[in-house]
Coordinates of C-alpha atoms (C1' of nucleotides) in Angstrom, one line a residue:
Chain A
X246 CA 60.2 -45.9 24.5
X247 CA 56.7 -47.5 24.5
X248 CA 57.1 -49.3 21.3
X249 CA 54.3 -51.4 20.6
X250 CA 55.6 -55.0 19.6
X251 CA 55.5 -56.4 16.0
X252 CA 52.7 -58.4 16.5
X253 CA 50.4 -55.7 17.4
X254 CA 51.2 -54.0 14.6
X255 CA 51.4 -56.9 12.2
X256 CA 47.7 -57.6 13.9
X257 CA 46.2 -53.8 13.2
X258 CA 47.3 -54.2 9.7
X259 CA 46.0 -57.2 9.0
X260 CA 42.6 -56.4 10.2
X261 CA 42.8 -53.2 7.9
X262 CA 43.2 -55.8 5.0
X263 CA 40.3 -58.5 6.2
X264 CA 38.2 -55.2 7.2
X265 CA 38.7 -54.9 2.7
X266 CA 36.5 -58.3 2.4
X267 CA 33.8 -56.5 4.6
X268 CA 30.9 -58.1 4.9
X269 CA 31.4 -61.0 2.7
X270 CA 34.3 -61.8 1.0
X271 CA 36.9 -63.9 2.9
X272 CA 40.2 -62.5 2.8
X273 CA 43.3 -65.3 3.1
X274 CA 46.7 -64.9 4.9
X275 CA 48.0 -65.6 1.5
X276 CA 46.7 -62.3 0.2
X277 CA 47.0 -60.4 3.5
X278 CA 51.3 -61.6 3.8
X279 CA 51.0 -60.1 0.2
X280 CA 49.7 -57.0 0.7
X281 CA 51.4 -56.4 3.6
X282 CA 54.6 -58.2 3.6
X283 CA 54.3 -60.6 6.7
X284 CA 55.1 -63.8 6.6
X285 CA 51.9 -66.3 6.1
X286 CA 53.5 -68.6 9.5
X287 CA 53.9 -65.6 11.6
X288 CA 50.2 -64.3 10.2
X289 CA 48.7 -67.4 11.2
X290 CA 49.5 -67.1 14.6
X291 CA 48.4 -63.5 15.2
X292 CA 44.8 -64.5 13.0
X293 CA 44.3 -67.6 15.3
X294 CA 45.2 -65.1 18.3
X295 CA 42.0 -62.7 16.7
X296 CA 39.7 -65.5 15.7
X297 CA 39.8 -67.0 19.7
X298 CA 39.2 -63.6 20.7
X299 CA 36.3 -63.4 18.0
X300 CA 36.8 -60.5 16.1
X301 CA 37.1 -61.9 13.3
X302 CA 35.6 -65.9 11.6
X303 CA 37.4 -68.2 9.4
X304 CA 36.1 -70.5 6.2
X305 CA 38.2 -73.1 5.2
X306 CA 38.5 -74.5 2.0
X307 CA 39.9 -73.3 -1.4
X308 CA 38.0 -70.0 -1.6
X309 CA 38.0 -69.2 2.0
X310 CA 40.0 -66.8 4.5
X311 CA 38.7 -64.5 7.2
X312 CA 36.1 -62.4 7.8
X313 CA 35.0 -59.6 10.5
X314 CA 32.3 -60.5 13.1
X315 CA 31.0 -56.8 13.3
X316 CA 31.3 -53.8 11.6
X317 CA 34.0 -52.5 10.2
X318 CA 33.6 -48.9 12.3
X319 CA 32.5 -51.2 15.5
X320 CA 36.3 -52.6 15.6
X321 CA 39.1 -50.0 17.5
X322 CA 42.7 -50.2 17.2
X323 CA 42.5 -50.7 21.1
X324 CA 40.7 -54.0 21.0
X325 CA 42.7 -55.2 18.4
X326 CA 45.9 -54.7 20.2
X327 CA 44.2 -55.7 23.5
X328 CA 44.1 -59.1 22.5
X329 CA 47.5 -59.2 21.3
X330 CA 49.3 -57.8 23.8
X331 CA 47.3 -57.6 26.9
X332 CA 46.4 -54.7 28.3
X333 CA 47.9 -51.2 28.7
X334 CA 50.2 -51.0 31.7
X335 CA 52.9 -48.2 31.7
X336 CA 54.3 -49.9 34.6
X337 CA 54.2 -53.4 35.2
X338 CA 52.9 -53.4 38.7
X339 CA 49.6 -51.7 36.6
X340 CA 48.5 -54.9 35.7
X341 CA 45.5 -55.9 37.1
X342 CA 47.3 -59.7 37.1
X343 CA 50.7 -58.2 39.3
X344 CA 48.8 -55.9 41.1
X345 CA 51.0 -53.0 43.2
X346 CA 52.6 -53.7 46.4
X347 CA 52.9 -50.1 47.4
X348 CA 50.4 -48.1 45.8
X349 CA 49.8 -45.7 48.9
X350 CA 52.9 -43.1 48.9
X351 CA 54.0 -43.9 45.2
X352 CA 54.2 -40.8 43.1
X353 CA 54.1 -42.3 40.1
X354 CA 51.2 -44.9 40.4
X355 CA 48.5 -42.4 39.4
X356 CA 50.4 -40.8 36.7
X357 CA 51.0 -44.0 35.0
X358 CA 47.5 -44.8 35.2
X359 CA 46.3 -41.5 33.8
X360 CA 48.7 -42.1 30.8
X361 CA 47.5 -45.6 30.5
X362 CA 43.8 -44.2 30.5
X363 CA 44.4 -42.0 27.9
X364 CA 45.7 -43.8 25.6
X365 CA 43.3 -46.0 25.7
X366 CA 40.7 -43.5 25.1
X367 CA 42.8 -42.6 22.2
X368 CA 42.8 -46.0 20.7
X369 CA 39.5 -46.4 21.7
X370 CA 38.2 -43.5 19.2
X371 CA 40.0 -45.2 16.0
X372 CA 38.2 -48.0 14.2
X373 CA 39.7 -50.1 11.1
X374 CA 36.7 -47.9 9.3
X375 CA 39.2 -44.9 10.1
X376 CA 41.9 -46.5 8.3
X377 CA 39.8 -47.4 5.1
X378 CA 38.2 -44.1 4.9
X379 CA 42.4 -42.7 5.3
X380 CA 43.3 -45.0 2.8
X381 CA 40.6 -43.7 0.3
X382 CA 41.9 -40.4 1.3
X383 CA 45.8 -41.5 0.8
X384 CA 44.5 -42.5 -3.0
X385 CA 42.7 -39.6 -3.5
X386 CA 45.2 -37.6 -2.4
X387 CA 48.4 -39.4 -4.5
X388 CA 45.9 -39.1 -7.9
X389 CA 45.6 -35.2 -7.5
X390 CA 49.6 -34.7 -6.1
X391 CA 48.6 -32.9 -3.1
X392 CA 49.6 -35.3 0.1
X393 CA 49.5 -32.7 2.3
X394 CA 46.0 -32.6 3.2
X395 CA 45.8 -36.0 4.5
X396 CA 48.6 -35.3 7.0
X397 CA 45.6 -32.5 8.1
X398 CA 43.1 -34.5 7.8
X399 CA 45.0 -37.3 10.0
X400 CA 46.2 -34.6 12.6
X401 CA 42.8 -33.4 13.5
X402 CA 41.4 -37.4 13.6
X403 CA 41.4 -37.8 17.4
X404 CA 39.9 -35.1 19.6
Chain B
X280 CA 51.6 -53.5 25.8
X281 CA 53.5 -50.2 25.5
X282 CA 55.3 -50.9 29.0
X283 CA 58.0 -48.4 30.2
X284 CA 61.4 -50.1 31.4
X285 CA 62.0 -50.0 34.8
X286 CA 64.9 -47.7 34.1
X287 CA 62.3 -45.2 32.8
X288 CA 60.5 -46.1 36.0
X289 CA 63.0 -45.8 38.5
X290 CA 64.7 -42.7 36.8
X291 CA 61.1 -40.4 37.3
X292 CA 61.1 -41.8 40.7
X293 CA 64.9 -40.8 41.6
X294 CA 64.3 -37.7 40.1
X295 CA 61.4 -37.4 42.1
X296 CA 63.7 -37.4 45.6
X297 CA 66.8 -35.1 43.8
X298 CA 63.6 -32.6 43.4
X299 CA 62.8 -32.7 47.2
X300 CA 66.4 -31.4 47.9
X301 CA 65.8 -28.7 45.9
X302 CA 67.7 -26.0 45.6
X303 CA 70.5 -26.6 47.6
X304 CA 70.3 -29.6 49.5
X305 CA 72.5 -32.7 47.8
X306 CA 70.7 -36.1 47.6
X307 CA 72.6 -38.8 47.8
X308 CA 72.1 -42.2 46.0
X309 CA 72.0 -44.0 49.2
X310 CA 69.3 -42.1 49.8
X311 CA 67.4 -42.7 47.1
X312 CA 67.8 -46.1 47.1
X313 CA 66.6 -46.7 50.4
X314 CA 63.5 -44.4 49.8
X315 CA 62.5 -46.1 46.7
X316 CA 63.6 -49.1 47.5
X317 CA 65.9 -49.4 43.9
X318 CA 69.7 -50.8 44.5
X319 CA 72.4 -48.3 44.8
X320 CA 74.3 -49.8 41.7
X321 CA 71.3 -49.4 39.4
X322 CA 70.7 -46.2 40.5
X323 CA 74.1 -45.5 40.0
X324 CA 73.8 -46.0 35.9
X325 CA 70.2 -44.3 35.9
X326 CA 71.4 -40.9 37.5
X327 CA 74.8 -40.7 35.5
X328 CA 72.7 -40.9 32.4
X329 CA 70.3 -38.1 33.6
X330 CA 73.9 -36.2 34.8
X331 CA 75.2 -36.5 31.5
X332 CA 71.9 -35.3 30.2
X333 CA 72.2 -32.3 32.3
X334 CA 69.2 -32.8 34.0
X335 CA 71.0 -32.8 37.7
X336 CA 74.6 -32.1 38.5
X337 CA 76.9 -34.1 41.2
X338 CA 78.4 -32.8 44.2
X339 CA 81.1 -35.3 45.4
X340 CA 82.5 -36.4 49.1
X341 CA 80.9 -36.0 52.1
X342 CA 77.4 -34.7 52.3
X343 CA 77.8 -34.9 48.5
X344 CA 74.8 -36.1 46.1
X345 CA 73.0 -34.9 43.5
X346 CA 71.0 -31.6 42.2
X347 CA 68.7 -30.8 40.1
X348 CA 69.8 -28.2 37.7
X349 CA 66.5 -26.2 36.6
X350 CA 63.4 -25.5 39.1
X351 CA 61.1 -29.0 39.6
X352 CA 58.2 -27.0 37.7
X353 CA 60.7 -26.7 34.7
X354 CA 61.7 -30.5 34.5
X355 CA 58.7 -32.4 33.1
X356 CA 58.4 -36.5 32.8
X357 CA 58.9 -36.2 29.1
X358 CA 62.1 -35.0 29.0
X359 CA 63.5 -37.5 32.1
X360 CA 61.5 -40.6 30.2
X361 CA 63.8 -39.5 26.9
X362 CA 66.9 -39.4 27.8
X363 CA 66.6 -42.7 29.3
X364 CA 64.3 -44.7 27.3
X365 CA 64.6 -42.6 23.7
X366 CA 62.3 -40.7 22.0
X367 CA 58.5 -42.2 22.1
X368 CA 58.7 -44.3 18.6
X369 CA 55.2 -46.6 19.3
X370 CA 56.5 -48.4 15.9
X371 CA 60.0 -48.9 14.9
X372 CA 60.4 -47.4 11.8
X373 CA 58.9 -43.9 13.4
X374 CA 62.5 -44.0 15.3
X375 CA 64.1 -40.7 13.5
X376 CA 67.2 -43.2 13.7
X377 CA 65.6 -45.7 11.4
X378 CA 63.1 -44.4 9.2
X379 CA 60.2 -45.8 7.4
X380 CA 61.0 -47.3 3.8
X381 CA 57.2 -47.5 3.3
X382 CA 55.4 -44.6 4.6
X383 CA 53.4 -44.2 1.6
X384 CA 50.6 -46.9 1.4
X385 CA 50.8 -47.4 5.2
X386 CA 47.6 -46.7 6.7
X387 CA 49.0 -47.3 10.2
X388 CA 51.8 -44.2 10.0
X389 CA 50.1 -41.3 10.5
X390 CA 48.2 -43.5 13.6
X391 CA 51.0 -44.4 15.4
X392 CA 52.5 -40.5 14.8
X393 CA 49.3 -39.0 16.3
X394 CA 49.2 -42.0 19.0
X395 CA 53.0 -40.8 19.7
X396 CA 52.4 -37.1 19.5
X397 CA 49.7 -37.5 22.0
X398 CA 51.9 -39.2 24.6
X399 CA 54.7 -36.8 24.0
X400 CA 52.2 -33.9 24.6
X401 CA 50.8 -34.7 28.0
X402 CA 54.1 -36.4 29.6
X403 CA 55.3 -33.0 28.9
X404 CA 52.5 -31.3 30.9
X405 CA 53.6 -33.2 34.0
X406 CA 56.7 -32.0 35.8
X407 CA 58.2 -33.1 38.6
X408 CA 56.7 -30.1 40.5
X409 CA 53.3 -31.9 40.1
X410 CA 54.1 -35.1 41.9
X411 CA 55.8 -33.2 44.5
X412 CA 52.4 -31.5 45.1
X413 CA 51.1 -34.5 44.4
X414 CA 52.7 -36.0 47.1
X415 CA 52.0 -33.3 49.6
X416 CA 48.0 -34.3 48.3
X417 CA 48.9 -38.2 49.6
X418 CA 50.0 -37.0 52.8
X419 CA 47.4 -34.6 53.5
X420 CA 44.3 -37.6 52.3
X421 CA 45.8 -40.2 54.5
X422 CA 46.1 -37.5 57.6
X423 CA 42.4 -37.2 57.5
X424 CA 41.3 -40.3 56.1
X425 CA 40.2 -39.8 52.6
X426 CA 42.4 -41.1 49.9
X427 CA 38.9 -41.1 47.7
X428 CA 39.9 -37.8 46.9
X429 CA 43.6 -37.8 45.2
X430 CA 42.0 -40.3 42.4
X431 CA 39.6 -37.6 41.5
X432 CA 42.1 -34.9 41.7
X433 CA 44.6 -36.9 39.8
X434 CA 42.0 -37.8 37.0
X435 CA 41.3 -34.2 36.5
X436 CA 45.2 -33.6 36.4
X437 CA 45.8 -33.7 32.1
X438 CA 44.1 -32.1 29.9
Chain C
dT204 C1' 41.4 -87.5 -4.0
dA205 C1' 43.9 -83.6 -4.9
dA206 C1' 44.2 -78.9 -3.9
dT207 C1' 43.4 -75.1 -1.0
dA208 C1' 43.5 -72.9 3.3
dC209 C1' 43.0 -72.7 8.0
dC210 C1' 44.9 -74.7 12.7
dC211 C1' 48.2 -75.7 16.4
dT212 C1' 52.3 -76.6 19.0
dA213 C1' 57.0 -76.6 19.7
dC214 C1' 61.2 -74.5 19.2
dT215 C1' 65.0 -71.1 18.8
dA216 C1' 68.3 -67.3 17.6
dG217 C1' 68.9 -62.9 18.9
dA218 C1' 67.9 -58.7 21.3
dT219 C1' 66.7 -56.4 25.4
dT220 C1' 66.1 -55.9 30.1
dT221 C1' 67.6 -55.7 34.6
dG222 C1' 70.5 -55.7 37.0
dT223 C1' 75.5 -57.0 39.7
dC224 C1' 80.4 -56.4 40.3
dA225 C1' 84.9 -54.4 40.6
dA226 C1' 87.9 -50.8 40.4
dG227 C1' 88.3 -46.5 40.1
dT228 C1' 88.3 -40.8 41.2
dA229 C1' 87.0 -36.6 43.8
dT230 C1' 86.1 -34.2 48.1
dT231 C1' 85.7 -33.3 52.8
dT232 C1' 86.8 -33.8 57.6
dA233 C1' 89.7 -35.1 61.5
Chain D
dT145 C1' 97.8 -36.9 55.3
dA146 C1' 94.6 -40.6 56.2
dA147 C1' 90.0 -42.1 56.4
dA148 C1' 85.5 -41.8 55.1
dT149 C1' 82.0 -40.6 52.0
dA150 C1' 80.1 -40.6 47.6
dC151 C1' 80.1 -40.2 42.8
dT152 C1' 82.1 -42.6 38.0
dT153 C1' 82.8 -46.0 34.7
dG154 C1' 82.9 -50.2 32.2
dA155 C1' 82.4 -55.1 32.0
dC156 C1' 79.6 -58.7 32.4
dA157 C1' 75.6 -62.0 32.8
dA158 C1' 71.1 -64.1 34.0
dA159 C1' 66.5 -63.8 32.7
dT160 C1' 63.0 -62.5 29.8
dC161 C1' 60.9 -61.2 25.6
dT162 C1' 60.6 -60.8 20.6
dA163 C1' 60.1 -62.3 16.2
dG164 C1' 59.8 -65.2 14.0
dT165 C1' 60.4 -70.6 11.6
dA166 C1' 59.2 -75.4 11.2
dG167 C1' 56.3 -79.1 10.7
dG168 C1' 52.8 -81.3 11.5
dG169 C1' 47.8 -81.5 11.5
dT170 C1' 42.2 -80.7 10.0
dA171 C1' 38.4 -79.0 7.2
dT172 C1' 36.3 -77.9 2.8
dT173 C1' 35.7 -77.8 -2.0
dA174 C1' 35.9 -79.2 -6.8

DNA sequence: TAATACCCTACTAGATTTGTCAAGTATTTA
DNA sequence: TAAATACTTGACAAATCTAGTAGGGTATTA
């Protein structure tokens, strides 16, 4: 239950891989479907999705790719899959565009909503810098054979 | 993104009127359906999953309906949510059924394991003896006028 | 002008969701 | 025992969503 679609995770990784380029070196869907094994059509459609949005800025031309607008500790995993795939809503009648037809006496309207709120308080707290710095740590970790610190590390990331 | 199926949805919400018969008084499906305004023949899959589960038993004929088998303070969202919907698996290859063939070198594991862990934590804070004091709450604001009041005390409910 | 790389829309196979329908079985009450 | 109530099960199907693919563009650089 509550699976988060391919795209949104497709998208979070990508960023992690344009957030690599930070601040100037354009990173292209070639290398990003590379690195991450995504095809470059299916890439292009969630990067065009991001670009509208403006999180991120494209260069054209041999030598180009994408870049971040901001920061790469300024970017959260919630805005990222914001734009992908809307906002949270645990039920559907919790989006602000259905809107509930009966809100009063429904049990289960506030508990969604709490759920909803905290997991976007959650996402909210991890930024792409997050995910380099935990990558650094992965490395770190693989070169002195002792992985099980980072699952520590990662447990205690969110408060 | 992360929407619950209506089964999920409908099954805390059945549950939710079994609970008010508790501890001896059958509720039948009719019942339910006509409360929460969910047809009888959807119902009818949702609460032989949950019977199966063990979560209520069945009383049949006349007067017949269904029970829940542990005290509502005992049966908590988390447990109702995963025997209809699965385990909370934010990205596929978390599913124990799958597994992740690259778990090593992806940044994104460990954040969609604590994302998940998270979940799983406070949706099994929350049993179905909250709502039903919950409820009680509704009643009580509309009586005199202040529904102002359940949003604060809901949004103080998790930790 | 050739090569690189982004840009955009349309389309679709397959899975999932959200149910309905029909034909039972078990139990109680008259 | 017959009738009524109510749970039980499995098959089926429309609608929606997912997870891409395909194929054409446009902009920039060397």
């Amino acid at each position: 239950m509550l699976k988060l679609s391919t795209k949104g995770q497709y998208g979070v990784r990508a960023m992690f891989e344009v957030a690599k380029g930070y601040p100037d070196r354009p990173v292209s869907i070639k290398e990003i479907a590379r690195r991450q094994e995504v095809s470059v059509a299916y890439l292009e459609q969630i990067l065009s999705t991001l670009r509208r949005a403006g999180l991120i800025s494209s260069v054209r031309g041999p030598g180009g790719g994408y870049l971040l607008t901001h920061g790469p500790a300024h970017i959260s995993i919630a805005v990222i899959l914001r734009e992908l795939e809307g906002p949270v809503s645990i039920a559907s009648c919790m989006d602000p565009e259905e809107g509930c037809h009966r809100v009063e006496g429904c049990v289960t309207h506030t508990l969604w909503r709490s759920l909803g709120e905290k997991i976007d308080a959650f996402l909210s707290t991890i930024t792409l810098d997050d995910l380099l710095k935990d990558e650094r740590l992965l490395m770190d970790a693989a070169e002195h054979d002792r992985i099980v610190t980072i699952k520590r590390a990662a447990a205690g990331q969110g408060g």
